[in-house]
Coordinates of C-alpha atoms and ligand atoms in Angstrom, one line a residue:
M23 CA -67.4 -112.0 -29.1
R24 CA -63.9 -110.8 -28.4
V25 CA -62.7 -107.4 -29.7
S26 CA -59.1 -106.4 -29.5
D27 CA -57.5 -103.6 -31.3
M28 CA -54.4 -102.2 -32.9
C29 CA -54.7 -98.5 -32.4
G30 CA -53.3 -95.0 -32.0
I31 CA -53.7 -93.5 -28.6
I32 CA -53.1 -90.1 -27.1
G33 CA -53.5 -88.4 -23.8
Y34 CA -53.3 -84.6 -23.1
V35 CA -53.2 -82.6 -19.9
G36 CA -52.3 -78.9 -20.0
F37 CA -53.7 -75.5 -20.8
R38 CA -55.1 -76.0 -24.3
Q39 CA -58.6 -77.0 -25.3
A40 CA -58.1 -80.8 -25.0
A41 CA -60.7 -82.0 -27.6
T42 CA -59.2 -80.2 -30.6
T43 CA -55.6 -80.7 -29.5
I44 CA -56.3 -84.5 -29.2
L45 CA -58.0 -84.6 -32.6
K46 CA -55.0 -82.9 -34.2
A47 CA -52.7 -85.4 -32.7
L48 CA -55.0 -88.3 -33.7
K49 CA -54.8 -87.2 -37.3
N50 CA -51.0 -87.9 -37.1
L51 CA -51.7 -91.3 -35.7
E52 CA -54.4 -92.4 -38.1
Y53 CA -52.0 -94.6 -39.9
R54 CA -52.1 -96.9 -36.9
G55 CA -55.9 -97.5 -37.2
Y56 CA -58.8 -95.9 -38.9
D57 CA -62.0 -97.8 -38.5
S58 CA -63.3 -95.8 -35.6
V59 CA -62.3 -92.8 -33.5
G60 CA -63.2 -91.4 -30.1
I61 CA -62.3 -88.7 -27.5
A62 CA -63.0 -88.3 -23.8
V63 CA -62.6 -85.0 -22.1
E64 CA -63.3 -83.9 -18.5
E65 CA -65.6 -80.9 -18.9
K66 CA -67.3 -79.1 -16.0
G67 CA -66.9 -81.9 -13.5
R68 CA -68.0 -84.8 -15.8
I69 CA -66.3 -86.8 -18.5
R70 CA -67.8 -86.4 -21.9
I71 CA -67.2 -89.1 -24.5
V72 CA -67.7 -88.6 -28.2
K73 CA -66.9 -91.6 -30.5
D74 CA -68.0 -93.1 -33.7
K75 CA -67.2 -95.6 -36.4
G76 CA -65.3 -94.3 -39.5
R77 CA -62.4 -92.0 -40.3
I78 CA -61.3 -89.0 -38.4
A79 CA -62.2 -86.5 -41.2
D80 CA -65.9 -87.6 -40.9
F81 CA -65.8 -87.7 -37.1
E82 CA -64.5 -84.1 -37.1
K83 CA -67.4 -82.9 -39.1
T84 CA -70.0 -84.3 -36.7
A85 CA -68.4 -84.5 -33.3
G86 CA -68.7 -80.8 -32.3
L87 CA -65.3 -80.8 -30.6
E88 CA -64.9 -77.0 -30.7
G89 CA -67.7 -76.8 -28.2
I90 CA -66.1 -79.1 -25.6
S91 CA -64.1 -77.2 -23.0
G92 CA -61.7 -78.9 -20.7
T93 CA -58.0 -79.3 -20.7
V94 CA -57.5 -83.0 -19.9
G95 CA -58.5 -85.8 -22.1
I96 CA -57.7 -88.9 -24.1
G97 CA -58.3 -90.0 -27.7
H98 CA -58.1 -93.1 -29.8
T99 CA -58.1 -94.3 -33.3
R100 CA -58.9 -97.9 -33.7
W101 CA -58.1 -100.7 -36.1
A102 CA -60.2 -103.7 -35.1
T103 CA -58.5 -107.1 -35.3
H104 CA -61.6 -109.0 -34.0
G105 CA -65.2 -107.9 -34.1
V106 CA -66.9 -105.3 -36.0
P107 CA -65.8 -101.7 -35.9
N108 CA -68.9 -99.8 -34.6
Q109 CA -69.8 -96.9 -32.4
V110 CA -70.2 -99.1 -29.3
N111 CA -66.9 -100.9 -29.6
A112 CA -65.0 -97.7 -30.4
H113 CA -62.9 -96.3 -27.6
P114 CA -62.9 -94.6 -25.0
H115 CA -64.7 -97.0 -22.7
S116 CA -66.0 -96.2 -19.2
D117 CA -67.0 -97.9 -16.0
C118 CA -70.6 -98.3 -14.8
H119 CA -70.8 -94.7 -13.7
G120 CA -68.8 -93.0 -16.5
K121 CA -66.2 -91.9 -13.9
T122 CA -63.1 -93.9 -15.0
V123 CA -62.6 -93.7 -18.8
I124 CA -59.9 -95.5 -20.7
I125 CA -58.3 -96.2 -24.0
H126 CA -56.2 -99.2 -24.8
N127 CA -54.1 -100.8 -27.5
G128 CA -53.3 -104.5 -27.4
I129 CA -55.0 -107.6 -26.1
I130 CA -56.1 -108.4 -22.6
E131 CA -55.7 -112.1 -22.5
N132 CA -57.6 -112.8 -19.3
F133 CA -60.4 -110.5 -20.1
E134 CA -63.0 -113.3 -20.1
S135 CA -62.4 -114.4 -16.6
L136 CA -62.1 -110.8 -15.4
K137 CA -65.4 -109.9 -17.1
E138 CA -67.1 -112.9 -15.5
Q139 CA -66.0 -111.9 -12.0
L140 CA -66.9 -108.3 -12.6
A141 CA -70.3 -109.2 -14.0
K142 CA -71.0 -111.4 -11.0
A143 CA -70.1 -108.4 -8.8
G144 CA -72.8 -106.3 -10.6
H145 CA -70.8 -104.5 -13.3
R146 CA -72.7 -103.8 -16.5
F147 CA -70.9 -104.0 -19.8
K148 CA -71.9 -102.0 -22.9
S149 CA -69.5 -103.3 -25.5
D150 CA -67.8 -106.5 -26.6
T151 CA -64.4 -105.2 -26.1
D152 CA -61.7 -106.5 -23.8
T153 CA -60.9 -102.8 -23.2
E154 CA -64.1 -102.0 -21.3
V155 CA -63.1 -104.6 -18.7
I156 CA -60.2 -102.5 -17.6
A157 CA -62.4 -99.5 -16.8
H158 CA -64.6 -101.7 -14.6
L159 CA -61.6 -103.4 -13.1
I160 CA -60.3 -100.0 -11.9
E161 CA -63.8 -99.1 -10.6
S162 CA -64.0 -102.3 -8.7
Q163 CA -60.7 -101.8 -6.7
K164 CA -61.2 -101.0 -3.0
E165 CA -58.6 -98.2 -3.2
D166 CA -60.2 -94.7 -3.5
D167 CA -57.2 -92.9 -4.9
F168 CA -57.1 -93.1 -8.7
E169 CA -53.4 -94.0 -8.9
S170 CA -53.7 -96.8 -6.4
A171 CA -56.8 -98.2 -8.0
F172 CA -55.1 -98.0 -11.5
V173 CA -52.0 -99.8 -10.2
A174 CA -54.0 -102.5 -8.4
A175 CA -56.1 -103.1 -11.5
A176 CA -53.2 -103.1 -13.9
R177 CA -51.4 -105.7 -11.8
K178 CA -54.3 -108.1 -12.5
I179 CA -54.2 -107.7 -16.3
E180 CA -52.5 -110.3 -18.4
G181 CA -51.6 -109.7 -22.1
T182 CA -50.2 -106.9 -24.1
Y183 CA -51.3 -103.4 -23.7
S184 CA -50.8 -99.7 -23.5
I185 CA -53.6 -98.2 -21.4
V186 CA -54.3 -94.5 -20.8
A187 CA -56.9 -93.5 -18.2
I188 CA -58.6 -90.5 -16.7
R189 CA -60.9 -90.2 -13.8
Q190 CA -63.6 -87.7 -13.1
G191 CA -62.4 -84.9 -10.8
D192 CA -58.8 -86.1 -10.7
G193 CA -57.2 -83.9 -13.4
R194 CA -54.4 -86.4 -14.1
I195 CA -53.6 -89.0 -16.8
I196 CA -52.4 -92.4 -15.7
C197 CA -50.9 -94.7 -18.3
S198 CA -49.0 -98.0 -18.4
R199 CA -47.6 -100.3 -21.0
K200 CA -46.6 -103.9 -21.6
S201 CA -45.3 -104.9 -25.1
S202 CA -47.2 -102.1 -26.8
P203 CA -45.7 -98.7 -27.5
L204 CA -46.3 -95.6 -25.3
I205 CA -44.2 -92.5 -25.2
I206 CA -44.5 -89.4 -23.0
G207 CA -44.2 -86.0 -24.6
I208 CA -42.9 -83.2 -22.4
G209 CA -44.2 -79.7 -23.2
K210 CA -44.2 -76.4 -21.4
K211 CA -47.0 -76.6 -18.8
E212 CA -48.5 -79.5 -20.7
M213 CA -47.9 -83.2 -21.1
F214 CA -48.8 -85.8 -23.6
C215 CA -48.7 -89.5 -24.0
A216 CA -49.0 -91.2 -27.3
S217 CA -48.4 -94.4 -29.3
D218 CA -45.9 -92.7 -31.4
M219 CA -43.8 -89.5 -31.5
P220 CA -45.1 -88.0 -34.8
A221 CA -48.5 -87.6 -33.0
V222 CA -47.3 -84.7 -30.9
L223 CA -44.4 -83.1 -32.9
D224 CA -46.6 -80.0 -33.2
Y225 CA -46.1 -79.4 -29.5
T226 CA -42.8 -80.9 -28.4
N227 CA -39.6 -82.7 -29.4
E228 CA -38.8 -83.8 -25.9
F229 CA -39.7 -87.4 -25.1
V230 CA -39.4 -90.1 -22.5
I231 CA -40.1 -93.6 -23.5
L232 CA -42.1 -95.7 -21.0
K233 CA -40.8 -99.2 -20.6
D234 CA -42.7 -102.4 -20.2
G235 CA -44.0 -102.9 -16.7
E236 CA -44.0 -99.2 -15.8
Y237 CA -46.8 -96.7 -15.3
A238 CA -46.7 -92.9 -15.5
V239 CA -48.7 -90.2 -13.9
L240 CA -49.0 -87.0 -15.9
D241 CA -50.4 -83.6 -14.9
A242 CA -49.8 -80.1 -16.4
T243 CA -46.6 -79.6 -14.4
G244 CA -44.8 -82.8 -15.3
H245 CA -44.7 -86.6 -15.0
R246 CA -43.6 -89.3 -12.6
I247 CA -42.7 -92.9 -13.7
C248 CA -43.0 -95.9 -11.4
E249 CA -42.6 -99.6 -11.6
L250 CA -46.0 -101.3 -11.7
Q251 CA -44.8 -104.2 -9.5
G252 CA -43.2 -102.8 -6.4
G253 CA -44.1 -99.1 -7.1
R254 CA -40.4 -97.9 -7.1
Q255 CA -40.1 -94.5 -8.7
V256 CA -37.9 -94.5 -11.9
K257 CA -35.7 -91.6 -13.0
R258 CA -35.3 -91.4 -16.7
R259 CA -33.7 -88.7 -18.7
S260 CA -35.7 -87.3 -21.5
M261 CA -34.4 -87.2 -25.1
R262 CA -34.7 -84.7 -27.9
I263 CA -35.8 -86.1 -31.2
D264 CA -34.7 -84.1 -34.3
W265 CA -37.8 -85.1 -36.3
T266 CA -39.9 -82.1 -37.3
R267 CA -43.6 -81.8 -37.8
Q268 CA -42.7 -80.9 -41.4
M269 CA -41.2 -84.4 -41.8
A270 CA -44.5 -85.9 -40.8
Q271 CA -46.5 -83.8 -43.2
K272 CA -47.3 -84.2 -46.9
D273 CA -45.3 -81.2 -48.1
G274 CA -47.5 -80.6 -51.1
F275 CA -47.6 -84.3 -52.2
A276 CA -51.0 -85.8 -52.6
H277 CA -50.2 -88.7 -50.3
F278 CA -47.6 -89.7 -47.8
M279 CA -46.7 -92.7 -49.9
I280 CA -45.7 -90.6 -52.9
K281 CA -43.8 -88.2 -50.7
E282 CA -41.9 -91.1 -49.1
I283 CA -41.2 -92.6 -52.5
H284 CA -39.5 -89.3 -53.4
Q285 CA -37.5 -89.3 -50.2
Q286 CA -35.6 -92.4 -51.0
Q287 CA -32.3 -90.9 -52.2
S288 CA -31.9 -89.0 -48.9
A289 CA -33.2 -92.0 -46.9
I290 CA -30.6 -94.3 -48.4
R291 CA -27.8 -91.7 -47.7
L292 CA -28.9 -91.3 -44.1
A293 CA -29.1 -95.1 -43.6
T294 CA -25.5 -95.5 -44.6
T295 CA -23.7 -92.5 -43.3
S296 CA -23.7 -93.2 -39.6
G297 CA -24.2 -96.0 -37.1
E298 CA -22.4 -98.7 -35.3
Y299 CA -21.5 -100.7 -38.4
G300 CA -18.1 -101.8 -37.1
R301 CA -19.6 -103.3 -33.9
A302 CA -22.4 -104.9 -35.9
A303 CA -19.9 -106.5 -38.3
R304 CA -17.9 -107.9 -35.4
L305 CA -21.1 -109.4 -33.9
L306 CA -21.8 -111.2 -37.2
D307 CA -18.1 -112.2 -37.6
G308 CA -18.2 -113.9 -34.2
A309 CA -21.5 -115.8 -34.8
K310 CA -21.6 -119.5 -35.4
M311 CA -25.1 -119.2 -37.0
L312 CA -26.9 -116.3 -38.6
R313 CA -30.6 -116.0 -38.8
V314 CA -32.9 -113.2 -40.0
V315 CA -36.4 -112.7 -38.6
A316 CA -38.8 -110.1 -40.1
C317 CA -42.2 -109.7 -41.6
G318 CA -43.6 -108.3 -44.9
S319 CA -41.3 -105.9 -46.7
S320 CA -38.7 -106.2 -43.9
Y321 CA -38.6 -110.0 -44.6
H322 CA -38.0 -109.2 -48.3
A323 CA -35.0 -107.0 -47.3
G324 CA -33.8 -110.1 -45.3
L325 CA -33.9 -112.2 -48.5
V326 CA -31.7 -109.7 -50.3
F327 CA -29.3 -109.6 -47.3
K328 CA -29.0 -113.4 -47.5
N329 CA -28.4 -113.4 -51.2
V330 CA -25.7 -110.7 -51.1
L331 CA -24.0 -112.1 -48.0
E332 CA -23.9 -115.6 -49.4
R333 CA -22.5 -114.3 -52.7
L334 CA -19.7 -112.4 -51.1
T335 CA -18.7 -114.6 -48.2
D336 CA -18.9 -118.3 -47.3
R337 CA -21.4 -117.5 -44.6
H338 CA -24.9 -119.1 -44.6
V339 CA -28.0 -117.2 -43.4
E340 CA -31.4 -118.6 -42.6
V341 CA -34.2 -116.1 -43.2
S342 CA -37.6 -116.7 -41.5
Y343 CA -40.9 -115.0 -41.4
A344 CA -41.0 -113.9 -37.7
S345 CA -44.4 -115.5 -37.2
E346 CA -42.9 -118.8 -38.3
F347 CA -39.8 -118.6 -36.2
M348 CA -41.4 -120.1 -33.1
H349 CA -42.1 -123.2 -35.1
L350 CA -38.4 -123.7 -36.0
P351 CA -36.5 -121.9 -33.3
N352 CA -33.2 -123.5 -34.2
V353 CA -31.1 -121.0 -32.2
G354 CA -28.9 -121.0 -29.2
K355 CA -25.7 -119.5 -27.9
G356 CA -23.5 -118.6 -30.8
T357 CA -26.5 -117.6 -33.0
V358 CA -26.9 -114.0 -34.0
V359 CA -30.5 -113.1 -35.0
I360 CA -30.8 -110.1 -37.3
A361 CA -34.2 -108.6 -36.6
I362 CA -35.4 -106.2 -39.3
S363 CA -38.3 -103.9 -38.6
Q364 CA -39.2 -100.4 -39.6
S365 CA -41.4 -99.8 -36.6
G366 CA -39.6 -101.9 -34.0
E367 CA -43.0 -102.8 -32.6
T368 CA -44.1 -105.7 -34.8
A369 CA -45.4 -108.3 -32.4
D370 CA -44.3 -111.3 -34.5
T371 CA -40.8 -109.9 -34.7
M372 CA -40.7 -109.1 -31.0
A373 CA -41.9 -112.6 -30.1
A374 CA -39.1 -114.2 -32.3
V375 CA -36.5 -111.9 -30.7
R376 CA -37.6 -112.8 -27.2
L377 CA -37.5 -116.5 -28.0
A378 CA -34.1 -116.2 -29.5
K379 CA -32.8 -114.3 -26.5
E380 CA -34.3 -116.8 -24.1
R381 CA -32.2 -119.4 -25.9
G382 CA -29.0 -117.5 -25.6
A383 CA -28.8 -115.8 -29.0
K384 CA -27.6 -112.3 -29.6
V385 CA -29.8 -109.9 -31.5
L386 CA -28.8 -107.2 -34.0
A387 CA -31.8 -104.9 -34.8
V388 CA -32.2 -103.0 -38.0
C389 CA -34.8 -100.5 -37.2
N390 CA -36.1 -97.0 -38.0
V391 CA -37.9 -96.0 -34.8
V392 CA -35.6 -94.8 -32.0
G393 CA -36.6 -96.1 -28.6
S394 CA -39.0 -98.8 -30.0
S395 CA -39.4 -102.1 -28.3
L396 CA -37.0 -103.9 -30.6
T397 CA -34.2 -101.4 -30.1
R398 CA -34.6 -101.7 -26.3
E399 CA -34.4 -105.5 -26.4
A400 CA -31.7 -105.9 -29.0
D401 CA -28.0 -106.2 -28.1
L402 CA -27.2 -103.7 -30.8
T403 CA -29.2 -101.5 -33.2
L404 CA -28.4 -100.1 -36.6
Y405 CA -30.8 -97.3 -37.3
L406 CA -32.2 -96.5 -40.7
N407 CA -32.6 -92.8 -39.8
A408 CA -35.2 -92.6 -42.5
G409 CA -37.5 -90.2 -40.6
P410 CA -41.1 -91.0 -40.0
E411 CA -42.8 -93.3 -42.5
I412 CA -46.4 -92.5 -42.3
A413 CA -48.0 -94.4 -45.2
V414 CA -48.9 -97.9 -44.1
V415 CA -46.9 -99.4 -46.9
A416 CA -43.1 -99.5 -46.6
T417 CA -41.3 -97.6 -49.3
K418 CA -38.3 -95.5 -48.1
S419 CA -37.9 -97.8 -45.1
F420 CA -37.5 -100.8 -47.5
T421 CA -34.9 -99.3 -49.7
S422 CA -33.0 -97.8 -46.8
Q423 CA -33.1 -101.3 -45.1
L424 CA -31.5 -102.6 -48.2
A425 CA -28.8 -99.9 -48.4
L426 CA -28.0 -100.5 -44.7
L427 CA -27.8 -104.2 -45.1
Y428 CA -25.6 -103.9 -48.3
K429 CA -23.2 -101.7 -46.4
L430 CA -23.1 -104.2 -43.5
V431 CA -22.4 -107.1 -45.9
F432 CA -19.6 -105.1 -47.6
I433 CA -17.9 -104.6 -44.2
V434 CA -18.3 -108.2 -43.2
S435 CA -17.0 -109.4 -46.6
K436 CA -14.2 -106.8 -46.6
R437 CA -15.5 -105.5 -49.9
Q438 CA -15.7 -101.8 -48.9
D439 CA -14.7 -101.1 -52.5
L440 CA -18.4 -101.8 -53.4
E441 CA -19.8 -99.2 -51.0
Q442 CA -19.4 -96.3 -53.4
G443 CA -22.0 -98.2 -55.6
I444 CA -24.7 -97.4 -53.0
A445 CA -24.0 -93.6 -53.2
D446 CA -23.9 -93.9 -57.0
L447 CA -27.5 -95.2 -57.0
S448 CA -28.6 -91.6 -56.4
S449 CA -28.5 -90.5 -60.0
A450 CA -30.2 -93.6 -61.2
I451 CA -33.0 -93.2 -58.6
D452 CA -33.3 -89.6 -59.7
A453 CA -33.8 -90.7 -63.3
V454 CA -36.6 -93.2 -62.3
L455 CA -38.3 -90.6 -60.1
T456 CA -38.1 -88.0 -62.9
K457 CA -39.9 -90.4 -65.2
A458 CA -42.6 -91.2 -62.6
G459 CA -45.1 -90.1 -65.3
D460 CA -44.3 -93.2 -67.3
M461 CA -45.5 -95.3 -64.4
E462 CA -48.6 -93.3 -64.2
K463 CA -49.3 -94.0 -67.9
L464 CA -48.6 -97.6 -67.3
A465 CA -50.9 -97.6 -64.4
E466 CA -53.7 -96.2 -66.6
K467 CA -53.3 -99.2 -68.9
L468 CA -53.2 -101.8 -66.1
C469 CA -55.7 -100.5 -63.5
K470 CA -58.6 -102.5 -65.0
S471 CA -56.6 -105.8 -64.8
T472 CA -57.4 -108.1 -62.0
D473 CA -54.6 -110.7 -61.8
F474 CA -50.9 -110.1 -61.6
F475 CA -47.9 -112.5 -61.3
F476 CA -44.6 -111.0 -60.4
I477 CA -41.6 -113.0 -61.5
G478 CA -37.9 -112.7 -61.0
R479 CA -34.8 -114.9 -60.4
G480 CA -32.1 -114.8 -57.8
L481 CA -32.0 -111.3 -56.2
S482 CA -34.9 -110.3 -58.4
H483 CA -37.2 -112.8 -56.8
A484 CA -37.1 -110.7 -53.6
T485 CA -37.8 -107.6 -55.8
A486 CA -40.8 -109.4 -57.4
L487 CA -42.1 -110.4 -53.9
E488 CA -41.9 -106.8 -52.8
G489 CA -43.5 -105.5 -56.0
A490 CA -46.5 -107.9 -55.6
L491 CA -46.9 -107.0 -51.9
K492 CA -47.0 -103.3 -52.7
L493 CA -49.6 -103.8 -55.5
K494 CA -51.9 -106.0 -53.4
E495 CA -51.7 -103.9 -50.3
I496 CA -52.9 -100.7 -51.8
T497 CA -54.9 -101.7 -54.9
Y498 CA -56.7 -104.8 -53.6
L499 CA -55.8 -106.6 -56.9
H500 CA -54.7 -110.1 -56.9
A501 CA -50.9 -110.2 -57.1
E502 CA -48.6 -113.0 -56.3
S503 CA -45.0 -113.7 -56.9
Y504 CA -42.9 -116.7 -57.9
P505 CA -39.3 -117.4 -58.8
A506 CA -39.6 -117.3 -62.6
G507 CA -38.4 -120.9 -62.9
E508 CA -41.2 -122.2 -60.6
L509 CA -44.0 -121.1 -63.0
K510 CA -43.7 -124.3 -65.0
H511 CA -44.2 -126.4 -61.8
G512 CA -47.7 -125.2 -61.3
P513 CA -48.7 -121.5 -61.6
L514 CA -48.4 -121.6 -65.4
S515 CA -51.8 -123.3 -65.5
L516 CA -53.3 -120.0 -64.4
L517 CA -51.8 -118.0 -67.2
E518 CA -54.2 -117.0 -70.0
G519 CA -55.3 -113.9 -71.9
G520 CA -55.9 -111.0 -69.6
V521 CA -53.5 -112.1 -66.9
K522 CA -50.6 -109.7 -66.4
V523 CA -47.1 -110.9 -65.7
V524 CA -44.6 -108.4 -64.3
A525 CA -41.1 -109.6 -65.1
I526 CA -38.1 -108.3 -63.2
A527 CA -35.3 -108.8 -65.7
P528 CA -32.1 -107.0 -64.9
G529 CA -29.2 -107.6 -67.3
D530 CA -27.4 -109.8 -64.7
E531 CA -26.7 -113.5 -64.7
T532 CA -30.5 -114.2 -64.7
R533 CA -31.0 -112.4 -68.0
T534 CA -31.1 -115.3 -70.5
K535 CA -33.2 -117.5 -68.3
I536 CA -35.8 -114.8 -67.4
M537 CA -36.0 -113.9 -71.1
G538 CA -37.0 -117.6 -71.7
N539 CA -39.6 -117.3 -68.9
I540 CA -41.1 -114.2 -70.4
K541 CA -41.6 -116.1 -73.7
E542 CA -43.1 -119.0 -71.8
C543 CA -45.7 -116.7 -70.3
Q544 CA -46.4 -115.0 -73.7
A545 CA -47.0 -118.4 -75.2
R546 CA -49.9 -118.8 -72.8
N547 CA -51.3 -115.4 -73.9
A548 CA -50.4 -113.6 -70.7
E549 CA -49.3 -110.0 -71.2
V550 CA -45.8 -109.4 -69.9
I551 CA -44.7 -106.1 -68.5
V552 CA -40.9 -106.1 -68.3
F553 CA -38.8 -104.0 -66.0
S554 CA -35.2 -104.1 -67.2
D555 CA -32.0 -102.2 -67.7
D556 CA -31.3 -104.3 -70.8
K557 CA -32.8 -103.1 -74.1
D558 CA -33.3 -106.6 -75.6
A559 CA -35.0 -108.0 -72.5
A560 CA -37.1 -104.9 -72.0
R561 CA -38.4 -105.0 -75.6
L562 CA -39.7 -108.5 -75.2
G563 CA -42.5 -107.0 -73.1
T564 CA -45.9 -105.8 -74.4
E565 CA -45.2 -102.9 -72.0
F566 CA -41.8 -102.2 -70.6
A567 CA -39.8 -99.9 -68.3
L568 CA -36.2 -99.4 -69.3
L569 CA -34.3 -98.5 -66.2
P570 CA -30.8 -96.9 -65.9
K571 CA -27.9 -99.4 -65.7
V572 CA -26.4 -99.9 -62.2
D573 CA -24.2 -102.6 -60.7
P574 CA -26.6 -105.6 -60.8
I575 CA -26.0 -106.3 -57.2
F576 CA -28.1 -103.2 -56.4
S577 CA -31.0 -104.0 -58.7
P578 CA -33.4 -104.7 -55.8
I579 CA -33.1 -101.0 -54.6
L580 CA -33.5 -99.5 -58.1
F581 CA -36.1 -101.8 -59.5
S582 CA -38.3 -101.6 -56.4
I583 CA -38.9 -97.9 -57.0
P584 CA -40.8 -98.0 -60.3
L585 CA -42.8 -100.9 -58.8
Q586 CA -43.8 -98.7 -55.8
L587 CA -44.8 -96.0 -58.3
L588 CA -46.8 -98.4 -60.4
A589 CA -48.7 -99.6 -57.3
Y590 CA -49.2 -96.1 -56.1
Y591 CA -50.7 -94.8 -59.4
I592 CA -52.9 -97.9 -59.8
S593 CA -54.2 -97.4 -56.3
V594 CA -55.0 -93.7 -57.0
K595 CA -56.7 -94.5 -60.3
K596 CA -58.8 -97.1 -58.7
G597 CA -60.0 -94.5 -56.1
C598 CA -58.3 -96.3 -53.2
D599 CA -56.4 -94.5 -50.4
P600 CA -52.7 -95.6 -50.8
D601 CA -51.8 -94.3 -47.4
K602 CA -54.4 -96.2 -45.5
P603 CA -55.1 -99.6 -47.1
R604 CA -58.1 -101.4 -45.8
N605 CA -57.5 -104.0 -43.1
L606 CA -53.9 -103.0 -42.6
A607 CA -52.1 -101.0 -40.0
K608 CA -48.6 -99.6 -39.9
S609 CA -47.5 -101.2 -36.6
V610 CA -48.8 -104.7 -36.3
T611 CA -48.7 -105.0 -32.6
V612 CA -50.7 -108.2 -32.4
E613 CA -49.4 -111.7 -33.1
Ligands
AGP711 C1 -45.2 -103.3 -46.1 O1 -45.6 -102.5 -47.1 C2 -46.1 -103.6 -45.0 N1 -47.1 -102.7 -44.7 C3 -45.8 -104.7 -44.0 O2 -45.6 -105.9 -44.7 C4 -44.6 -104.4 -43.1 O3 -43.4 -104.4 -43.9 C5 -44.5 -105.5 -42.0 O4 -45.7 -105.4 -41.3 C6 -43.4 -105.4 -41.1 O5 -43.4 -104.2 -40.4 P1 -42.1 -103.7 -39.6 O6 -41.0 -103.5 -40.7 O7 -42.5 -102.4 -39.0 O8 -41.7 -104.7 -38.7

């Protein structure tokens, strides 16, 4: 059986007690994976590994980390993509003698052949993981020195990875990456490496980003980066990130998701107040063909971008799920690919970007995470500046993507007169957030339902798709979305008493038709919940949310917010964890 993971990883070397320092950092990374957790620390001349299945909070109670001395170690939180999450498959993994211990994120594509060779040479494997192979591979190298053995082994690995390793008696951390995020945090007399910056914001704001095909050696006094092939030392300036630990904490909110929902006014402002918009608009202006690639919520933002750009200009935009792009890579010189991604690490999006670049296209990234893979490979990046988004589901990143894309369209279409409308959304959003309690009451009424259809027309179809995605992600209820006019071509057969239809019905050009669709659903005994800024449309619903009036072009931003709130409160009422939905991870770094 093959086990590969999508994970949070951390390495620490310095003066603090490593085990508890690592655990604290892992808590900040739990959004990347949360089905098992483990730590390895060098203590009194041997490496001690503690790991288990389950969440960090349970692990903390039983692992006895306070009693582990030692100031160098590694830690891992796992989200299994293949194979069961259990104690044996949890990271860290070690070689035959427990001397080289490693953690890993990604997939080792040639692990079967490596494992076969290593097994023939007498190596004994304890787990099903591809990761364990790396520890044995390092052990099997003829080089005695840890760094040389690590480099020799890493050169034999195919696939995507970030790897962090320690060796008994060595006192250093060695790490490397290929298509999987890894940052180095620089402290005073201490060094960190991690999958993501929020992990170590308690300790430092100074970072260096490791690039693909590089490895780094860390000890308490500093770090050295080298190219994996060739071994040339690389000099890279560190950067200071103005995120604070506070930004990555809940600030009195029950969950990150609800905190991030409430941050949307400022996130929208930050997304639209700075950035290389002029350059981005010129890039689009010069393109023969425009294509968007993205996944999930970011894909929905792409649909809104297409609709608004095509309304205001004579340009045409093709929007593709990034995972489908390779099956229709109709790009070449003259194409500009707009890659939208909160994390900038989504493997499907990265694969699409690389393919597009190979074929001569230019890439404009719309991204939140500074220094992420996407921003390094794109020709130009517009940053969301939304701050860390910790909940697995996209909320503030989605609405700030929309705000950023609106502004870009307004520049391209020379309709800057519309830009003020984005800023004006603030008071309407405030009104929706102030009445969050209404969504909580609605959630109470809906939390026992099992089937939801989200419908909308035009721009509101994208809103409906996003609303359905939010609901299914964190409540595990069946929710799907259709353009309202499509219902009669099939899905209508599923409507009956008990089924809930959520209709996105702004008072725009879709108003009359969606009102007809609402009646169509009611005629099949479905209960319709209407989200509208139009009194007549709203009152058609058995339940309704009457939203403030804004320029209809911005309805996807405004209408998404009560849908996020509804999903959040249903999730809480059902006893789910809205921040950590089952089977999902924040950065999807496997294709
Ligand atoms: C949204 O709530 C999701 N968790 C998910 O669909 C996400 O939008 C998708 O995986 C894309 O992520 P990205 O924006 O980081 O590329």
